[in-house]
Short mmCIF file of C-alpha atoms and ligand atoms in Angstrom, two decimals:
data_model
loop_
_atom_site.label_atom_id
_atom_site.label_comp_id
_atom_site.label_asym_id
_atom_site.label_seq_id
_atom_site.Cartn_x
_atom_site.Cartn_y
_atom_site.Cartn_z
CA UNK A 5 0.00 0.00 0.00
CA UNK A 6 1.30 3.65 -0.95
CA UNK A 7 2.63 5.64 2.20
CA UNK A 8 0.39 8.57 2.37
CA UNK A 9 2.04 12.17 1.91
CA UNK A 10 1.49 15.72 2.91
CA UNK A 11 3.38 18.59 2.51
CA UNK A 12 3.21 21.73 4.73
CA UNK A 13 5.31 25.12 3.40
CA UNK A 14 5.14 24.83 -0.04
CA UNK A 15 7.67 27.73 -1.09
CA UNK A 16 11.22 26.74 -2.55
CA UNK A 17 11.82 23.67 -1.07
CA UNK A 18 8.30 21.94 -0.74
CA UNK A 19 8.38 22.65 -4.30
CA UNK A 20 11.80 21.46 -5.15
CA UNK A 21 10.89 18.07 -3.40
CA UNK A 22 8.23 17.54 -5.63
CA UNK A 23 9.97 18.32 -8.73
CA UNK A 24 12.84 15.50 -7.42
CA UNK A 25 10.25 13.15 -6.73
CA UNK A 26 8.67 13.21 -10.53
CA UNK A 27 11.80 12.94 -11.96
CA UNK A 28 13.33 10.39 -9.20
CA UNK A 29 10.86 8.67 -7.31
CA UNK A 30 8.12 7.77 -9.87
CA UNK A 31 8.00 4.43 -9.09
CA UNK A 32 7.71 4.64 -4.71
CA UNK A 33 4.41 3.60 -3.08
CA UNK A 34 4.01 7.06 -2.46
CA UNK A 35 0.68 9.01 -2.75
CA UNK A 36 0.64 12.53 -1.68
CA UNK A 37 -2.73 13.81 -0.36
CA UNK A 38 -2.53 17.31 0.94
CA UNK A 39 -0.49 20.40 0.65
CA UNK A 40 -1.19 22.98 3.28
CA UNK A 41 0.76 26.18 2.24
CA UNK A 42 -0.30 29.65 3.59
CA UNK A 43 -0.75 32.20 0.47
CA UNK A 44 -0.25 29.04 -1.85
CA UNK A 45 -3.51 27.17 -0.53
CA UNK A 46 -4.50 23.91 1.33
CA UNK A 47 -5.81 21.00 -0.51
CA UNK A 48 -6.40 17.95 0.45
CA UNK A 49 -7.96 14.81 -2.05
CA UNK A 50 -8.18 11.31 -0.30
CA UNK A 51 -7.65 9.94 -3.89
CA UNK A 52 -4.28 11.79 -4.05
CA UNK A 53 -2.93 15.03 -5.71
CA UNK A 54 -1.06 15.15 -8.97
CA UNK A 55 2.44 16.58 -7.85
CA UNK A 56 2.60 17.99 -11.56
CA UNK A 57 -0.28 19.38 -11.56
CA UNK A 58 0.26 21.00 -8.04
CA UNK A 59 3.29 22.85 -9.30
CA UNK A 60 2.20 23.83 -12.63
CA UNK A 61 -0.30 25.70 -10.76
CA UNK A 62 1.67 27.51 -8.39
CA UNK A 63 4.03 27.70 -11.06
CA UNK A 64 1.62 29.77 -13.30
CA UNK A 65 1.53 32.46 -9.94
CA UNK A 66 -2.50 30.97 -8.86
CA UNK A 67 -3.59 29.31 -5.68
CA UNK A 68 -3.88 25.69 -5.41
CA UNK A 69 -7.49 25.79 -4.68
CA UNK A 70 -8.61 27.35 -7.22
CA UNK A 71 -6.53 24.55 -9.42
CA UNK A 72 -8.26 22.07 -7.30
CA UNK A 73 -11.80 23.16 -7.06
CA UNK A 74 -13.34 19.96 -5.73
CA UNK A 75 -10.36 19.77 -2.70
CA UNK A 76 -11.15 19.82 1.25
CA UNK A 77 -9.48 22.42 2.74
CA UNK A 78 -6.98 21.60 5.50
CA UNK A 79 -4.85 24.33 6.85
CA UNK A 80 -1.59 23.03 8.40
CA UNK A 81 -2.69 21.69 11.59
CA UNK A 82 -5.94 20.06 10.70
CA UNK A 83 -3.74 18.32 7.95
CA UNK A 84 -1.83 16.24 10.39
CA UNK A 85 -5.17 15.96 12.63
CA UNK A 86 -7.29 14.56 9.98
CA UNK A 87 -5.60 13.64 6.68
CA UNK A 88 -4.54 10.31 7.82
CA UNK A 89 -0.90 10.93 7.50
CA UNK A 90 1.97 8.39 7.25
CA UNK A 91 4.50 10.62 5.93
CA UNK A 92 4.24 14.47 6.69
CA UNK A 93 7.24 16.81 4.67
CA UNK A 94 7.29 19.81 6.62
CA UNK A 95 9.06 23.18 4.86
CA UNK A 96 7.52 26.02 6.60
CA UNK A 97 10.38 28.87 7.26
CA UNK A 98 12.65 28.72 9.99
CA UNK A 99 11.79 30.80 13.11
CA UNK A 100 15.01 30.57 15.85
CA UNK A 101 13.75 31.92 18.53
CA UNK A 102 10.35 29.33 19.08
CA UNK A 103 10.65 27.05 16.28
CA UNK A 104 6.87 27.83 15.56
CA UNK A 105 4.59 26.88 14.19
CA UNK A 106 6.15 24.01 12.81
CA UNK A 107 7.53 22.62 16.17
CA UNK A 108 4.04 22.43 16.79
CA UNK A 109 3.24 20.79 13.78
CA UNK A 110 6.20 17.84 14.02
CA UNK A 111 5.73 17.27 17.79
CA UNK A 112 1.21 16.51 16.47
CA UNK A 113 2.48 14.44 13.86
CA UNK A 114 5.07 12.56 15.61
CA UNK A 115 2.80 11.96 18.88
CA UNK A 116 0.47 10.49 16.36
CA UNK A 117 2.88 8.03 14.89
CA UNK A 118 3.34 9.99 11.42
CA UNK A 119 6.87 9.82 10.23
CA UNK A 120 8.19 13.60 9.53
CA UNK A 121 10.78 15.30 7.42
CA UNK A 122 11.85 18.85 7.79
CA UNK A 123 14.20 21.20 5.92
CA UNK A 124 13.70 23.32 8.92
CA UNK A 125 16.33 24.37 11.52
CA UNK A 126 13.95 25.71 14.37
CA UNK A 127 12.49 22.83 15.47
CA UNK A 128 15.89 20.41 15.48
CA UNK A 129 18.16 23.03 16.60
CA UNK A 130 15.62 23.67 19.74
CA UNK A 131 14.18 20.58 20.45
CA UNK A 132 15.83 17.77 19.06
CA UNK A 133 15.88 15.69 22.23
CA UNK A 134 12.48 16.27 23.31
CA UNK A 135 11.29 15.23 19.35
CA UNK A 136 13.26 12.56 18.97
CA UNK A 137 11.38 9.94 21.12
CA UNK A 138 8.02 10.66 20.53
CA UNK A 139 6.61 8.05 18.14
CA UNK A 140 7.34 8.44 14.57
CA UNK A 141 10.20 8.78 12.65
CA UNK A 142 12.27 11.94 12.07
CA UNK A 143 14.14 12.75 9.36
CA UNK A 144 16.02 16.33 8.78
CA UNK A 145 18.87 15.81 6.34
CA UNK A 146 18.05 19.15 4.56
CA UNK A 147 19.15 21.46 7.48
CA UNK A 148 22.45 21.44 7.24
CA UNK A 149 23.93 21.89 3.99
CA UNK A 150 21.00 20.62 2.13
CA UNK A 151 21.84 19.19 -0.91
CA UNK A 152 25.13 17.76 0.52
CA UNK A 153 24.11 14.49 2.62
CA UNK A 154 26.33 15.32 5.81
CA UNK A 155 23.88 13.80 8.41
CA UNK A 156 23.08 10.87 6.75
CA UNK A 157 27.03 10.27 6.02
CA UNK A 158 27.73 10.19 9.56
CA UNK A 159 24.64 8.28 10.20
CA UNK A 160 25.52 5.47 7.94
CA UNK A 161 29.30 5.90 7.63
CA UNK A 162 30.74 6.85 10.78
CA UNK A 163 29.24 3.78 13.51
CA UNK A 164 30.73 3.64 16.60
CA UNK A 165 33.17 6.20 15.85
CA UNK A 166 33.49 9.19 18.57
CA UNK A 167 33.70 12.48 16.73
CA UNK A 168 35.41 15.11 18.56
CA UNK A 169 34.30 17.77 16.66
CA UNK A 170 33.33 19.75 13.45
CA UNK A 171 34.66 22.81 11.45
CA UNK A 172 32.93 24.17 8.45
CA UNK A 173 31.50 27.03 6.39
CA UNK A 174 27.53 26.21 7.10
CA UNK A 175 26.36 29.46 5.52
CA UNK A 176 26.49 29.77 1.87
CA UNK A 177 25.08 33.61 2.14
CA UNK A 178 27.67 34.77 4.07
CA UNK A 179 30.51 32.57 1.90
CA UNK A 180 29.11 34.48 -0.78
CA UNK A 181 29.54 38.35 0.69
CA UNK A 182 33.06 36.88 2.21
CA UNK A 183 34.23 35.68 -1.36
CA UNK A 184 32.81 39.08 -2.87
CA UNK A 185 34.85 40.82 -0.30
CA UNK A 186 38.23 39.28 -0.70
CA UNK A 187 37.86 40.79 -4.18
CA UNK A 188 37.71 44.31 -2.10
CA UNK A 189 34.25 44.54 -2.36
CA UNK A 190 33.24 46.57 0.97
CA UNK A 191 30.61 44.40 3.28
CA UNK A 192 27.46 46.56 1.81
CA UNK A 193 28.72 46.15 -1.93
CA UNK A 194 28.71 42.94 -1.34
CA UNK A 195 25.79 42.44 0.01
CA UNK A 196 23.40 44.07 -2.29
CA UNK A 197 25.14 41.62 -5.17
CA UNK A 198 24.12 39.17 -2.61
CA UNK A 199 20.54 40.41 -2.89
CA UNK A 200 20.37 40.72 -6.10
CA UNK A 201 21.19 36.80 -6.97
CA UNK A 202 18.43 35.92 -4.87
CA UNK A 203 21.27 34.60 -2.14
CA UNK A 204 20.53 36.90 0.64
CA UNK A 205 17.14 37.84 1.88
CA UNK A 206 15.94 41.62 2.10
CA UNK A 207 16.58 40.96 5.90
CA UNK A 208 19.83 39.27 5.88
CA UNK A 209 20.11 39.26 10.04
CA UNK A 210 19.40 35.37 10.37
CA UNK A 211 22.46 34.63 7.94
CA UNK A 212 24.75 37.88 8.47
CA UNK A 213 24.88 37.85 12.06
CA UNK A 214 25.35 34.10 12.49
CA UNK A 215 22.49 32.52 13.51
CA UNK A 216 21.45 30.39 10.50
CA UNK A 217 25.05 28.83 10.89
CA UNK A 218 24.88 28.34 14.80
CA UNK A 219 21.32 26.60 14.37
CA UNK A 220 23.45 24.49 11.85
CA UNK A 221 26.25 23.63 14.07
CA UNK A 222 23.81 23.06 17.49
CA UNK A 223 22.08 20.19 15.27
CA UNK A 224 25.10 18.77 14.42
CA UNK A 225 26.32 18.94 18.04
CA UNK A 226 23.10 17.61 19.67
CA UNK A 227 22.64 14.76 17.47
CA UNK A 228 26.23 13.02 16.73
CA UNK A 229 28.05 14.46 20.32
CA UNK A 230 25.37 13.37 22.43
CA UNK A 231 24.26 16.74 23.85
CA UNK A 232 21.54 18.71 24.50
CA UNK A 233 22.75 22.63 24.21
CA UNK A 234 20.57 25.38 23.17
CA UNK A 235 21.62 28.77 21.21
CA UNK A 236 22.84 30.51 24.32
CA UNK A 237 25.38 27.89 25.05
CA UNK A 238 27.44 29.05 21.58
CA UNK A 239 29.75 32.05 20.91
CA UNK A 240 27.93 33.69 17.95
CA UNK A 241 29.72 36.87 16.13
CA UNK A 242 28.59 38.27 12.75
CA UNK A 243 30.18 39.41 9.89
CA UNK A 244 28.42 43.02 9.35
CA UNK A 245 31.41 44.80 10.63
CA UNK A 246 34.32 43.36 8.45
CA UNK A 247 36.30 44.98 6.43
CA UNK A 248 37.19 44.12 2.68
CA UNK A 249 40.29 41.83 1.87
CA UNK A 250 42.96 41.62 -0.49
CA UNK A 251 45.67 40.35 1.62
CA UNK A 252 46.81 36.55 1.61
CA UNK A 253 44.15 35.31 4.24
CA UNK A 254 40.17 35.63 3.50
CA UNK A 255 37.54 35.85 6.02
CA UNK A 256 35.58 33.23 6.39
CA UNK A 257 32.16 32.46 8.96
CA UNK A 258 33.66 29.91 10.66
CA UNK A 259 31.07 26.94 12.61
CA UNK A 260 33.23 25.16 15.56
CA UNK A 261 32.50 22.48 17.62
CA UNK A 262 35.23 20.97 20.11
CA UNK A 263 34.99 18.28 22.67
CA UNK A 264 36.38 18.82 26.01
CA UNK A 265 37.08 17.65 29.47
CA UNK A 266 34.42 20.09 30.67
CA UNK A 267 31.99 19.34 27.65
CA UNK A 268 31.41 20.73 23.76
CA UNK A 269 32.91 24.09 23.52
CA UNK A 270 30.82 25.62 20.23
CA UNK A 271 31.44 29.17 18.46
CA UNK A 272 30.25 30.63 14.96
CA UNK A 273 32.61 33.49 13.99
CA UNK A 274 34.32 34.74 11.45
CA UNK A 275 37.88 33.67 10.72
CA UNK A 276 41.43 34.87 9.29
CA UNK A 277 41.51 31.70 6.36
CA UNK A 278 45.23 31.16 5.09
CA UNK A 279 45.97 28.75 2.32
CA UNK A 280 46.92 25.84 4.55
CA UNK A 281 43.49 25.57 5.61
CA UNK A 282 41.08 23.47 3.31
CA UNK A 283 38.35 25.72 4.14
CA UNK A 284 40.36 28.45 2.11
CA UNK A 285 38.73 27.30 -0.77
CA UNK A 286 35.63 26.93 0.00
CA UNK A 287 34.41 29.87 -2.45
CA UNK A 288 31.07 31.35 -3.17
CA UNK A 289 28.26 29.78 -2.03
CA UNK A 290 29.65 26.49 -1.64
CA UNK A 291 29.36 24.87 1.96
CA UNK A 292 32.08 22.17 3.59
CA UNK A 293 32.47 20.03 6.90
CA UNK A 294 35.60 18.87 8.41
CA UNK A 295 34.58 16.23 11.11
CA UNK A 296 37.27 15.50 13.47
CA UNK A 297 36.95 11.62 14.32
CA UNK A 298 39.11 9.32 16.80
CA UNK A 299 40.07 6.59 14.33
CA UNK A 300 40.05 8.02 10.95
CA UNK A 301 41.03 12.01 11.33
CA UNK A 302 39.55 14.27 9.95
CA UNK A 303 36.69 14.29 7.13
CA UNK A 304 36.04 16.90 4.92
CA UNK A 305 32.89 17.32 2.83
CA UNK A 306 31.95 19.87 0.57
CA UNK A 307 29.08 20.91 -1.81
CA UNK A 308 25.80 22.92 -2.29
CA UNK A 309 24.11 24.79 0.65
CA UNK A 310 21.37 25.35 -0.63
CA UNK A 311 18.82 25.55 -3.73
CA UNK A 312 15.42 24.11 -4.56
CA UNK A 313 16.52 21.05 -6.16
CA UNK A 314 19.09 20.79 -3.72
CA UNK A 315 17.42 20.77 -0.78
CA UNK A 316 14.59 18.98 -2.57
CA UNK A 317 16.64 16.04 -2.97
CA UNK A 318 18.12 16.31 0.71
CA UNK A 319 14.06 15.46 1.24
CA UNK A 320 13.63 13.08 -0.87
CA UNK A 321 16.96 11.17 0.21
CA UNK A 322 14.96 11.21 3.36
CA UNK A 323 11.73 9.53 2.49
CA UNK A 324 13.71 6.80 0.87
CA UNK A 325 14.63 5.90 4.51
CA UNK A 326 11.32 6.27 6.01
CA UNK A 327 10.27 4.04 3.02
CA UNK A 328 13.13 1.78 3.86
CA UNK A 329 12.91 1.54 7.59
CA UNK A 330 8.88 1.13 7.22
CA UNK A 331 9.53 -1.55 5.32
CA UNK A 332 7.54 0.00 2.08
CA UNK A 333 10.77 -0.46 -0.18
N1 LIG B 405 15.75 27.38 0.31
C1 LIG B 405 16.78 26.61 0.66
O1 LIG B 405 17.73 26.44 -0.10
C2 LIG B 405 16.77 25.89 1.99
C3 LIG B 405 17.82 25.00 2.28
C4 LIG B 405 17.79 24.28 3.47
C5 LIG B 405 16.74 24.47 4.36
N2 LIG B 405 15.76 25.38 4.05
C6 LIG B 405 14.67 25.53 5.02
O2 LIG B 405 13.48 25.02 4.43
C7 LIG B 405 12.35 25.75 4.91
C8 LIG B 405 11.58 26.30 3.72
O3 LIG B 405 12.42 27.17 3.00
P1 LIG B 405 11.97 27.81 1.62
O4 LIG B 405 13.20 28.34 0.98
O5 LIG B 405 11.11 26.86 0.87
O6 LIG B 405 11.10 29.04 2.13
P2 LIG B 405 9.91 29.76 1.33
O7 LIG B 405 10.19 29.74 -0.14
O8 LIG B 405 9.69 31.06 2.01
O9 LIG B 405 8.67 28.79 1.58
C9 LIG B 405 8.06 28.64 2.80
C10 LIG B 405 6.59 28.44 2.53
O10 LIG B 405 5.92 28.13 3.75
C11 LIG B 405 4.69 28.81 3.75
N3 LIG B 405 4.21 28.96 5.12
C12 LIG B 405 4.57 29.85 6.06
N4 LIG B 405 3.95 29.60 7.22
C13 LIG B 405 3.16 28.53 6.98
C14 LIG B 405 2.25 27.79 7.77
N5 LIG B 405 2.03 28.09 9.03
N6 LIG B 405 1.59 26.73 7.21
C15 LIG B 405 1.80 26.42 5.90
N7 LIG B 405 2.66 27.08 5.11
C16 LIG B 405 3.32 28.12 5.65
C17 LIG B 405 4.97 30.13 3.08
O11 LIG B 405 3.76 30.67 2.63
P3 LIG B 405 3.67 32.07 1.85
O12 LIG B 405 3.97 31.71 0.43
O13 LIG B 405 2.30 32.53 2.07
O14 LIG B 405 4.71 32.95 2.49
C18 LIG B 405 5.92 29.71 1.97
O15 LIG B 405 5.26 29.36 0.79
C19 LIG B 405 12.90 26.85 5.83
O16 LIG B 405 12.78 26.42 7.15
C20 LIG B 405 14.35 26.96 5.40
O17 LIG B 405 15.18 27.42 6.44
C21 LIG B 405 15.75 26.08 2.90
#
């Protein structure tokens, strides 16, 4: 029988997922029933949705009701209440400071034995030890680094090794204004070019001053070092007030992690980067991970941090191992 699918936040990267599933997953037993977006719509069809359909729509700039006259209407929550969910994909944006609404929304689902998988930072970053015991399966390889399967490398790869810490550029925004800059672009030059790609948001705070890389790095922490800390426990600096480069060292926003004797010490700052340091060149909006390990040194990894197909694929890597582990596939 098909797992049954919804999809709340369908922006970027509820989209993206269900562009990767059409052209990758046409064959899972996978039938997606609802889509609860906000200014996009909430349908729901027992019978299932056409994903094409769905995004051709939105696609075309309309609302998904009025594509799908004959749907039930299920705003977010009443989706996971009522739409008989095994499989809920949860995109809705990130909010750091309460992880709402969609910590609300995962802890429903999970409580009710539906199986979740989030792009979004909030709700891990916050509250990962408090969601992960409640019932159904959670998934969140798309929060860190999206397209580039960190998590589920370590997951699979790295068994029974202790790491003893991590190292990376988590942020490909502020890569981006950091590369820009060590061209002697000044911070705001490099911004607005930032902007104007579609990298940076009009209100760049979450990514300038650190905080999209420190929910990044407290995920990482809390899941593979066996801790629970919370945002306050990390040294955060931005990069607003650098200056422009052209010296033999760039500035990079630098994600740390270190086990000690007295715990995990963990700081997001920027950095003088010289040439001896792989993380040198790590250019543009490019993302990388060194993971410190006690048997095999370190491990680097490095790829996209973003993008709708990206971090659409970071999903649907995901749902093949709900399918998997549920036995479906
Ligand atoms: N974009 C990336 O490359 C990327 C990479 C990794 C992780 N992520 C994470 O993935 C999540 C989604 O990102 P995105 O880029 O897709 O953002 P987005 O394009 O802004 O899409 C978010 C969508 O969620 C909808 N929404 C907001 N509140 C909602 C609610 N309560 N119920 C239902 N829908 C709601 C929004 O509706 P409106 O259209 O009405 O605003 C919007 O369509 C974020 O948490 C982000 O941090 C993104």
């Amino acid at each position: 029988m098909s797992a049954r699918l919804g999809i709340i936040g369908f922006g970027t990267v509820g989209q993206g997922f269900l562009e990767v599933l059409i052209k990758k997953g046409a064959d899972l037993p996978v039938k997606l029933v609802g889509i609860a977006g906000r200014s996009k719509g909430e349908i729901f069809i027992d019978e299932g949705i056409d994903p094409a359909e769905a995004l051709r729509c939105v696609a075309e700039g309309k609302n998904l009701n009025e594509c799908f006259k004959d749907a039930l209407r299920l705003p977010s929550l009443e989706l996971v209440r009522k739409g008989n969910l095994d499989i809920l994909i949860e995109a809705t944006p990130t909010n750091l400071e309460t992880a709402e609404p969609a910590f609300t929304y995962i802890k429903e689902a999970l409580k009710s034995g539906i199986d979740v998988i989030t792009a979004n930072k909030g709700p891990v970053a916050l509250h990962y030890s408090e969601l992960k015991n409640l019932g159904g399966i959670l998934r969140f390889e798309a929060t860190v680094m999206s397209g580039t399967p960190v998590l589920g490398f370590i997951e699979d790869n790295l068994k029974g090794v202790e790491i003893l810490g991590f190292r990376g550029i988590l942020n490909g925004t502020t890569n981006f204004i950091l590369t820009e800059m060590s061209g002697g672009r000044t911070y705001e030059e490099a911004l607005k070019e930032a902007q104007r790609r579609g990298y940076a948001e009009s209100d760049p705070t979450a990514d300038v001053e650190g905080f999209d890389a420190l929910a990044k790095i407290l995920i990482l922490v809390n899941v593979f070092m066996g801790k629970a800390l919370s945002p306050t426990d990390v040294k955060r600096e931005g990069i607003t007030s650098l200056p422009a480069t052209t010296g033999d060292f760039k500035w990079k926003l630098v994600a740390t992690a270190i086990k000690k004797e007295s715990g995990v010490e963990v700081s997001v700052k920027p950095e003088r980067i010289y040439p001896d340091d792989p993380l040198y060149y790590v250019d543009g909006t490019e993302n990388a991970l060194l993971i410190k390990t006690d048997i095999l040194g370190t491990i680097m990894l490095k790829g996209p941090g973003a993008g709708r197909l990206e971090t659409g694929f970071a999903i649907f890597l995901d749902l093949l191992k709900v399918l998997k582990e549920r036995e479906k596939i």
